[in-house]
Short mmCIF file of C-alpha atoms in Angstrom, two decimals:
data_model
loop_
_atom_site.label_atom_id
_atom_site.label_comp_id
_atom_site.label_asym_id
_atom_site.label_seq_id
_atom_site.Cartn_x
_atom_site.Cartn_y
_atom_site.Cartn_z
CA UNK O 1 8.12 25.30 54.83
CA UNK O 2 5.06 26.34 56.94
CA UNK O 3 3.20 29.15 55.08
CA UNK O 4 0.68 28.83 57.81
CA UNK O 5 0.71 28.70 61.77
CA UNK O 6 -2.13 28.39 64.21
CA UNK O 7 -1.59 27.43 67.83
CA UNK O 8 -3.83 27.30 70.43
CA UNK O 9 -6.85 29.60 69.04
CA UNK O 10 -9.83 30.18 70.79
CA UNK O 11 -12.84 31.85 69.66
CA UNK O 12 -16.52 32.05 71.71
CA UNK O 13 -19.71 33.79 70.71
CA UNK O 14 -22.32 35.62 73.00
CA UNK O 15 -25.89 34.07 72.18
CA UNK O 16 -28.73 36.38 71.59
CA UNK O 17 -32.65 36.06 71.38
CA UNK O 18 -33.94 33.60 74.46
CA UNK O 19 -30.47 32.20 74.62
CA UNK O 20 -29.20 35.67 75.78
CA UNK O 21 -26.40 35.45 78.38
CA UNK O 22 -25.08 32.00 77.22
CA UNK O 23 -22.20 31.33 75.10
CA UNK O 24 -21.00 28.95 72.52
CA UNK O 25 -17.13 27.70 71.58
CA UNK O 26 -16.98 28.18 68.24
CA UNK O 27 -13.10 27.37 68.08
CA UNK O 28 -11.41 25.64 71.02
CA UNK O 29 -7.87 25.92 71.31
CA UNK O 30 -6.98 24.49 67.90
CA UNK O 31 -3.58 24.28 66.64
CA UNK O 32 -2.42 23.32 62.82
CA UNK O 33 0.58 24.06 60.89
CA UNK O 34 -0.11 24.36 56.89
CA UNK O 35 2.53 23.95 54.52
CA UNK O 36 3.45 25.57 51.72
CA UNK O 37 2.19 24.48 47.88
CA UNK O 38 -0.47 21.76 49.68
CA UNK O 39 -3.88 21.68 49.49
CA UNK O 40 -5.43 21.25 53.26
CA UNK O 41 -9.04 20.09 53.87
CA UNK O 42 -11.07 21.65 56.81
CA UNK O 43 -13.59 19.19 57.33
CA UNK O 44 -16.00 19.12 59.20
CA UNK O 45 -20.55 19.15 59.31
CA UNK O 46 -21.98 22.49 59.70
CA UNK O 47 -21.26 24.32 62.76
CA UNK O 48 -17.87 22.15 63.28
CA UNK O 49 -16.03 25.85 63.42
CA UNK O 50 -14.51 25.13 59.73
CA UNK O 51 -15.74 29.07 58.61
CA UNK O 52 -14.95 30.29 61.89
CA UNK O 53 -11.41 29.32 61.73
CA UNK O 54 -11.22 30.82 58.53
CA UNK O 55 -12.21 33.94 59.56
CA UNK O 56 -10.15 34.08 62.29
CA UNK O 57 -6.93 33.64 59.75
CA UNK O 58 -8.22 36.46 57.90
CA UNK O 59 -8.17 38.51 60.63
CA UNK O 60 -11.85 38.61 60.05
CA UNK O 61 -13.31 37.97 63.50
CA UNK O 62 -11.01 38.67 66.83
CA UNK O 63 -9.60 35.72 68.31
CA UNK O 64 -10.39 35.33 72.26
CA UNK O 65 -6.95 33.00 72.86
CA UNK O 66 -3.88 32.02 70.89
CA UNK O 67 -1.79 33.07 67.57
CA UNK O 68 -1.91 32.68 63.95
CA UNK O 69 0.67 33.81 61.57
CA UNK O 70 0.48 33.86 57.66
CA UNK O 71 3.64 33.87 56.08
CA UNK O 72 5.89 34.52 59.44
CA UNK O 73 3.47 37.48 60.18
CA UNK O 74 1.31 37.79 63.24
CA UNK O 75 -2.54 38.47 61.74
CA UNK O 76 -3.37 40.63 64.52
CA UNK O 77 0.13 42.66 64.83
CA UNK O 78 0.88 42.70 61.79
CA UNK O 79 -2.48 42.14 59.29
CA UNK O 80 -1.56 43.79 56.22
CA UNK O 81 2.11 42.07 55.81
CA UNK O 82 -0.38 38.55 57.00
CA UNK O 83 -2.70 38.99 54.12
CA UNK O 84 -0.60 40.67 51.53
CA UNK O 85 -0.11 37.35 49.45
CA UNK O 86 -3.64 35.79 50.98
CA UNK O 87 -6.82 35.48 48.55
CA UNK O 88 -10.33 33.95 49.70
CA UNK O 89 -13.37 33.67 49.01
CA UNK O 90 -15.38 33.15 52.14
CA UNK O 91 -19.03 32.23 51.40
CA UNK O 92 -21.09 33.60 48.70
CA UNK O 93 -19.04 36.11 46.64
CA UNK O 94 -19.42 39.48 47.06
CA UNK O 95 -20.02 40.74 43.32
CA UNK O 96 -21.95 43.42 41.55
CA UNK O 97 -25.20 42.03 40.13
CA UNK O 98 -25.60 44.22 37.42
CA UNK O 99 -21.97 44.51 36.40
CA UNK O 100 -20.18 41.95 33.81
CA UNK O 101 -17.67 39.63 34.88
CA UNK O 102 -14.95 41.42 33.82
CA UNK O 103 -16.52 44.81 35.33
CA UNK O 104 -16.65 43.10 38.67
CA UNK O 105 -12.86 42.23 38.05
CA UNK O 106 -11.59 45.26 37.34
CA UNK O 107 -13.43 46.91 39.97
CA UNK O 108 -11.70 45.06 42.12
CA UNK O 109 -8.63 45.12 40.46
CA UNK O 110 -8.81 48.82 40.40
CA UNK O 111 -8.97 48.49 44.74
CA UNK O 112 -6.16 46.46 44.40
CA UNK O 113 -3.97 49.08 42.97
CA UNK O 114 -4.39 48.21 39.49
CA UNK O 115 -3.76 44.43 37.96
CA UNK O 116 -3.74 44.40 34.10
CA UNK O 117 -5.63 43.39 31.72
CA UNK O 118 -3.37 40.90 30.70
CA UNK O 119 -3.28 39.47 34.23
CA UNK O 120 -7.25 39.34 34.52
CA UNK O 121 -7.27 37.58 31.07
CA UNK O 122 -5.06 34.77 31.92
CA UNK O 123 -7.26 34.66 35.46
CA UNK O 124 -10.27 34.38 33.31
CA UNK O 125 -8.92 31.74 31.21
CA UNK O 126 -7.60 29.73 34.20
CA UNK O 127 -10.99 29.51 36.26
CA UNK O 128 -12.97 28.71 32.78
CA UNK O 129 -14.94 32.12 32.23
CA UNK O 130 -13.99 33.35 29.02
CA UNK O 131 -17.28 32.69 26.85
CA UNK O 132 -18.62 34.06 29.77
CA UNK O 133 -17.11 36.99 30.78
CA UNK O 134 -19.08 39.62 29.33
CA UNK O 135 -22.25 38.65 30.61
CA UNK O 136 -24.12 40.30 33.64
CA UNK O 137 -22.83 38.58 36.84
CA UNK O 138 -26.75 37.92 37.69
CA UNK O 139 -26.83 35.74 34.78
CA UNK O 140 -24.47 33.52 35.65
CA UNK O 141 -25.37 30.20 37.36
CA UNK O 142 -23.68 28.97 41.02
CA UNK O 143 -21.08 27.43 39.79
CA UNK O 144 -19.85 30.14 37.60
CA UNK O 145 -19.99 32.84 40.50
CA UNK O 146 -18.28 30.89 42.43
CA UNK O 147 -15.64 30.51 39.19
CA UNK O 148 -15.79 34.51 39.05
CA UNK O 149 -15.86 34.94 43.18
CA UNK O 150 -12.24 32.53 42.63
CA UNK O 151 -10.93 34.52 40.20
CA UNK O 152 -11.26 37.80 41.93
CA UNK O 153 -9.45 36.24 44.98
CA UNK O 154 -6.82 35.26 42.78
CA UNK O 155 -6.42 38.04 40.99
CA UNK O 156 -2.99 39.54 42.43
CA UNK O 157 -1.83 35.82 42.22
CA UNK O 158 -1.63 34.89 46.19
CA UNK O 159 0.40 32.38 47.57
CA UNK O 160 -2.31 31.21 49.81
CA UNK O 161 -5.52 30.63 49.12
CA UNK O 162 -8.33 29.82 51.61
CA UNK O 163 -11.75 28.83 50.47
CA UNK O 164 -15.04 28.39 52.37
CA UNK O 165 -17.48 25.89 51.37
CA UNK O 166 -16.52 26.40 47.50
CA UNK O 167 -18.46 23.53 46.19
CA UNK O 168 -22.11 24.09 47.99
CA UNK O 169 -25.06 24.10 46.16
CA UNK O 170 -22.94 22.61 42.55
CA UNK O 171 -23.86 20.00 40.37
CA UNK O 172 -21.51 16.99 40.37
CA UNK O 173 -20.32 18.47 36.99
CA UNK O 174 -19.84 21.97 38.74
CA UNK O 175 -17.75 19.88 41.61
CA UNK O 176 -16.24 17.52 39.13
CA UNK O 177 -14.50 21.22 37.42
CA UNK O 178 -14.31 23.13 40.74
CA UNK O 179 -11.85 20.09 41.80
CA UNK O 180 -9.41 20.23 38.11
CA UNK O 181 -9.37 24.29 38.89
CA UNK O 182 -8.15 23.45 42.30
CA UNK O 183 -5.75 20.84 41.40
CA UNK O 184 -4.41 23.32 38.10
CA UNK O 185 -4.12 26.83 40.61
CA UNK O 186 -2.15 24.39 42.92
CA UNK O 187 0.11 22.76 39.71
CA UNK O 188 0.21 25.69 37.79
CA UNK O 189 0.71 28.75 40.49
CA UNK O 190 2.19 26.65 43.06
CA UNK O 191 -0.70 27.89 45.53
CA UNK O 192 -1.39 26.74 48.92
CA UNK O 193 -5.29 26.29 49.52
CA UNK O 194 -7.37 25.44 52.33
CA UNK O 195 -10.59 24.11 51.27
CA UNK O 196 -13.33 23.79 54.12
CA UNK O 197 -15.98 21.52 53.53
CA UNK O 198 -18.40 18.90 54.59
CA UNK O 199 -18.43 17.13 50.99
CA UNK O 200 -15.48 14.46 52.34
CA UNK O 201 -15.90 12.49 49.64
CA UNK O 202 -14.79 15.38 47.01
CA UNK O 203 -12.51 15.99 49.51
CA UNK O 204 -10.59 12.77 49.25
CA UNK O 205 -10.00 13.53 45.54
CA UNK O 206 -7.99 16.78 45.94
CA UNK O 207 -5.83 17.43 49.07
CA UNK O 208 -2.81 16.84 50.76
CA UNK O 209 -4.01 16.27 53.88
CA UNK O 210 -6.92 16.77 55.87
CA UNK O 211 -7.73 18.16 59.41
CA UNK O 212 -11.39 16.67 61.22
CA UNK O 213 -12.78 19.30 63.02
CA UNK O 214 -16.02 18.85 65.29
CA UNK O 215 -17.34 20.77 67.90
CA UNK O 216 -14.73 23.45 67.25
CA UNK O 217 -11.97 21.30 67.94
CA UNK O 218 -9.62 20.28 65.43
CA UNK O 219 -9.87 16.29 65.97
CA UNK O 220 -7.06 14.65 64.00
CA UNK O 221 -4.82 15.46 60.70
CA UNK O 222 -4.46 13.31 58.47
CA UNK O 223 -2.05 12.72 54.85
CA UNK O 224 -3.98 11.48 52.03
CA UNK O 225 -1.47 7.79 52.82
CA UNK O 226 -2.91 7.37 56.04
CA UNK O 227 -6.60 8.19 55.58
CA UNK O 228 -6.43 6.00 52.95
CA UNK O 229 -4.32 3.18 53.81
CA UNK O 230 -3.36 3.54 57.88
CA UNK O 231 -0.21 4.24 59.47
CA UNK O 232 1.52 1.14 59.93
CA UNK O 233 2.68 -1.66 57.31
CA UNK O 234 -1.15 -3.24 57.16
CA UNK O 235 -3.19 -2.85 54.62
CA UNK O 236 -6.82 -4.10 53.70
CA UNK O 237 -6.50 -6.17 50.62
CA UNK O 238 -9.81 -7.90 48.28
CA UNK O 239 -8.31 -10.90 46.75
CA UNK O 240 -10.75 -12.95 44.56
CA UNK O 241 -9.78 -16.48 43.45
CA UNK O 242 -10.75 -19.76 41.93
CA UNK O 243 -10.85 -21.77 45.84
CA UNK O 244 -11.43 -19.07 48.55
CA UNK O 245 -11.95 -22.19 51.51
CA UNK O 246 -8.22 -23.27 50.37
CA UNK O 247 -7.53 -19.38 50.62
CA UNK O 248 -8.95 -19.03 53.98
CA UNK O 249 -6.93 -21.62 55.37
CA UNK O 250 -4.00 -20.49 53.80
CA UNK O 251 -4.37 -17.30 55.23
CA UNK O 252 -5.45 -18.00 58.46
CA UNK O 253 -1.89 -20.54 58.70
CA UNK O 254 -0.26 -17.18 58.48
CA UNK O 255 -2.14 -15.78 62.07
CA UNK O 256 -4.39 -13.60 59.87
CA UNK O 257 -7.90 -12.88 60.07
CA UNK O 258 -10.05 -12.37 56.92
CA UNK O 259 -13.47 -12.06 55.86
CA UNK O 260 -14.95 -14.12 53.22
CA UNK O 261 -17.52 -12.60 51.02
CA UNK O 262 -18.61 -15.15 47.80
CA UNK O 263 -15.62 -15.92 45.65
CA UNK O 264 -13.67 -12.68 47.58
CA UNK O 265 -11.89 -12.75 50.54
CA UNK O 266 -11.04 -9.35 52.27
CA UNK O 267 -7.38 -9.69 54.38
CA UNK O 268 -5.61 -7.22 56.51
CA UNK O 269 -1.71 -8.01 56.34
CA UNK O 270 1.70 -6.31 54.97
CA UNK O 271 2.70 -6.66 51.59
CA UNK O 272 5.30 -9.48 51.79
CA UNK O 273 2.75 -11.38 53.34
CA UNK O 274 0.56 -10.78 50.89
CA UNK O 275 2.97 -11.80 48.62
CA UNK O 276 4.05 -14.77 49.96
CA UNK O 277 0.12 -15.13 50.17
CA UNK O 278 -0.58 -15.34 46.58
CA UNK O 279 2.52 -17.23 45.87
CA UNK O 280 1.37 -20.02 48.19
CA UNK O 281 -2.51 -20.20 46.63
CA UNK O 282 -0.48 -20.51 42.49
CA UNK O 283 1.70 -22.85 43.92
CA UNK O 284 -1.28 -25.21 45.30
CA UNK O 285 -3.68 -24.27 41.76
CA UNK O 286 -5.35 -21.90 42.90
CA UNK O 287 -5.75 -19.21 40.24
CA UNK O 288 -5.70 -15.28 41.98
CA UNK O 289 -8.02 -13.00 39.95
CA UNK O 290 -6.90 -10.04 41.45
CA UNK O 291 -5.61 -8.77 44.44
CA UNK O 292 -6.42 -4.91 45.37
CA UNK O 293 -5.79 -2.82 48.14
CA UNK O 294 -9.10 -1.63 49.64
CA UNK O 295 -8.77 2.41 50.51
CA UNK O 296 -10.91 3.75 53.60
CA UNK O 297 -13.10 6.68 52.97
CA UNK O 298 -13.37 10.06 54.40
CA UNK O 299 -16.65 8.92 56.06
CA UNK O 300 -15.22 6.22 58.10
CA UNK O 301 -12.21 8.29 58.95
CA UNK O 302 -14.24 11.24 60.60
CA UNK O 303 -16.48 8.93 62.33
CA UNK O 304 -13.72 7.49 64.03
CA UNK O 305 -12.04 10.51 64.83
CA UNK O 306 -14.93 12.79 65.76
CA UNK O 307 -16.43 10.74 68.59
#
């Protein structure tokens, strides 16, 4: 089911300063549909339109072109209904300094219409706060107000989540637990999230699928199968043996290309042939080590997608 629709959305920005006069396309007619219970990656460098877009889902920033709906409601006709079930955390989070953790929380639960205490607990354990929960929020180190700036937004347990830039400025250990909390709202709550970011490599870890955006347009989307394996039957395989010349030739009897690097040759065929492959190189004494299927990385993918 599609929690989330976007179709042909448009968004510029009036320059100021010695620009004055000139404009820049911050969004350009980008269209995505986001299902419900994923987790979506906006990705994207900085100033690809990845925050804009968010905004423009939260009804945040006016859009110039196009629609979005959130869970069958329009955002602009209908914005309260939209982002009833919607939490986010766009940027830094907007917290009292001088209040606890759990003041900022029910402060905001409070706004919310009230959320118990029972509710904010079992927040608090989920996002990993508790030891820390009574301590002034300007104690608290990046990671954790991030942890805290999450919790608030899921507070009155959304269905949708959308998250800008979560893991800037963390530690790999910050990431590393920013990723399991991810993974555990989506397991646990059944939440859809949209996670912008420019980390692709974290990325590649924790969603779904992912959408390329650069220059404000929305480039390709992608499942995790594809970015990491293709679309069609071929795969990229490492197989290291005992004889990689008799390997070679074997391989190259089949009409396939490979690359041979030391005792490991690197071959881009189906599985049956692969198969058949290995079967061939036992059956002539040549002992197979290992035969692995090679996964692409984020990196490459956007390069080849973004140009």
């Amino acid at each position: 089911m599609k929690i989330i629709e976007i179709e042909n959305v448009s968004k510029t920005y009036a320059l100021k300063g010695r620009n004055k006069g000139s404009v820049v396309k911050a969004v350009s007619n980008a269209s995505l549909e986001i299902e419900e219970g994923e987790i979506l990656g906006l990705l994207g460098s900085n100033g690809a339109g990845k925050t804009t877009l968010i905004k423009l889902i939260l009804g945040l920033a006016p859009m110039d072109s196009g629609s979005i709906t959130v869970g069958g409601y329009d955002i602009v006709k209908s914005r309260e209904k939209a982002l009833a079930s919607v939490g986010a955390l766009v940027e830094a989070p907007t917290l009292f300094a001088d209040y606890t953790g759990w003041e900022n929380l029910k402060y905001y639960a409070k706004l919310q219409g009230g959320i118990s205490d029972e509710r904010l607990k079992a927040v608090v354990d989920l996002v990993g706060l508790s030891d820390r929960i009574n301590s002034r929020f300007r104690t608290y180190s990046l990671g954790m107000k991030q942890r805290l700036g999450i919790a608030q937004a899921i507070m009155h347990n959304p269905s949708v989540l959308l998250l800008d830039e979560p893991t800037n400025g963390l530690d790999p250990s910050g990431i590393a637990q920013m990723r399991e909390l991810f993974v555990d709202l989506k397991k646990q709550m059944g939440t859809t999230i949209i996670i912008s970011s420019h980390i692709l490599s974290e990325m590649q870890q924790v969603c779904d699928r992912v959408a390329f955006m650069a220059n404000g347009e929305i480039k390709a989307v992608k499942s995790m199968e594809e970015v990491n394996y293709g679309v069609d039957s071929y795969r990229k395989f490492s197989l290291e043996c005992s004889d990689p010349i008799t390997a070679e030739n074997v391989i190259e009897s089949k009409g396939l290309k490979c690359k041979r690097e030391g005792d490991v040759l690197i071959v881009i065929a189906d599985q049956p042939t692969m198969s058949e492959i290995v079967t061939t190189l036992v059956n002539t004494g040549v002992n197979v080590y290992s035969v692995t299927k090679i996964k692409r990385t984020l990196e490459d993918l956007y390069k080849e997608v973004s140009r």
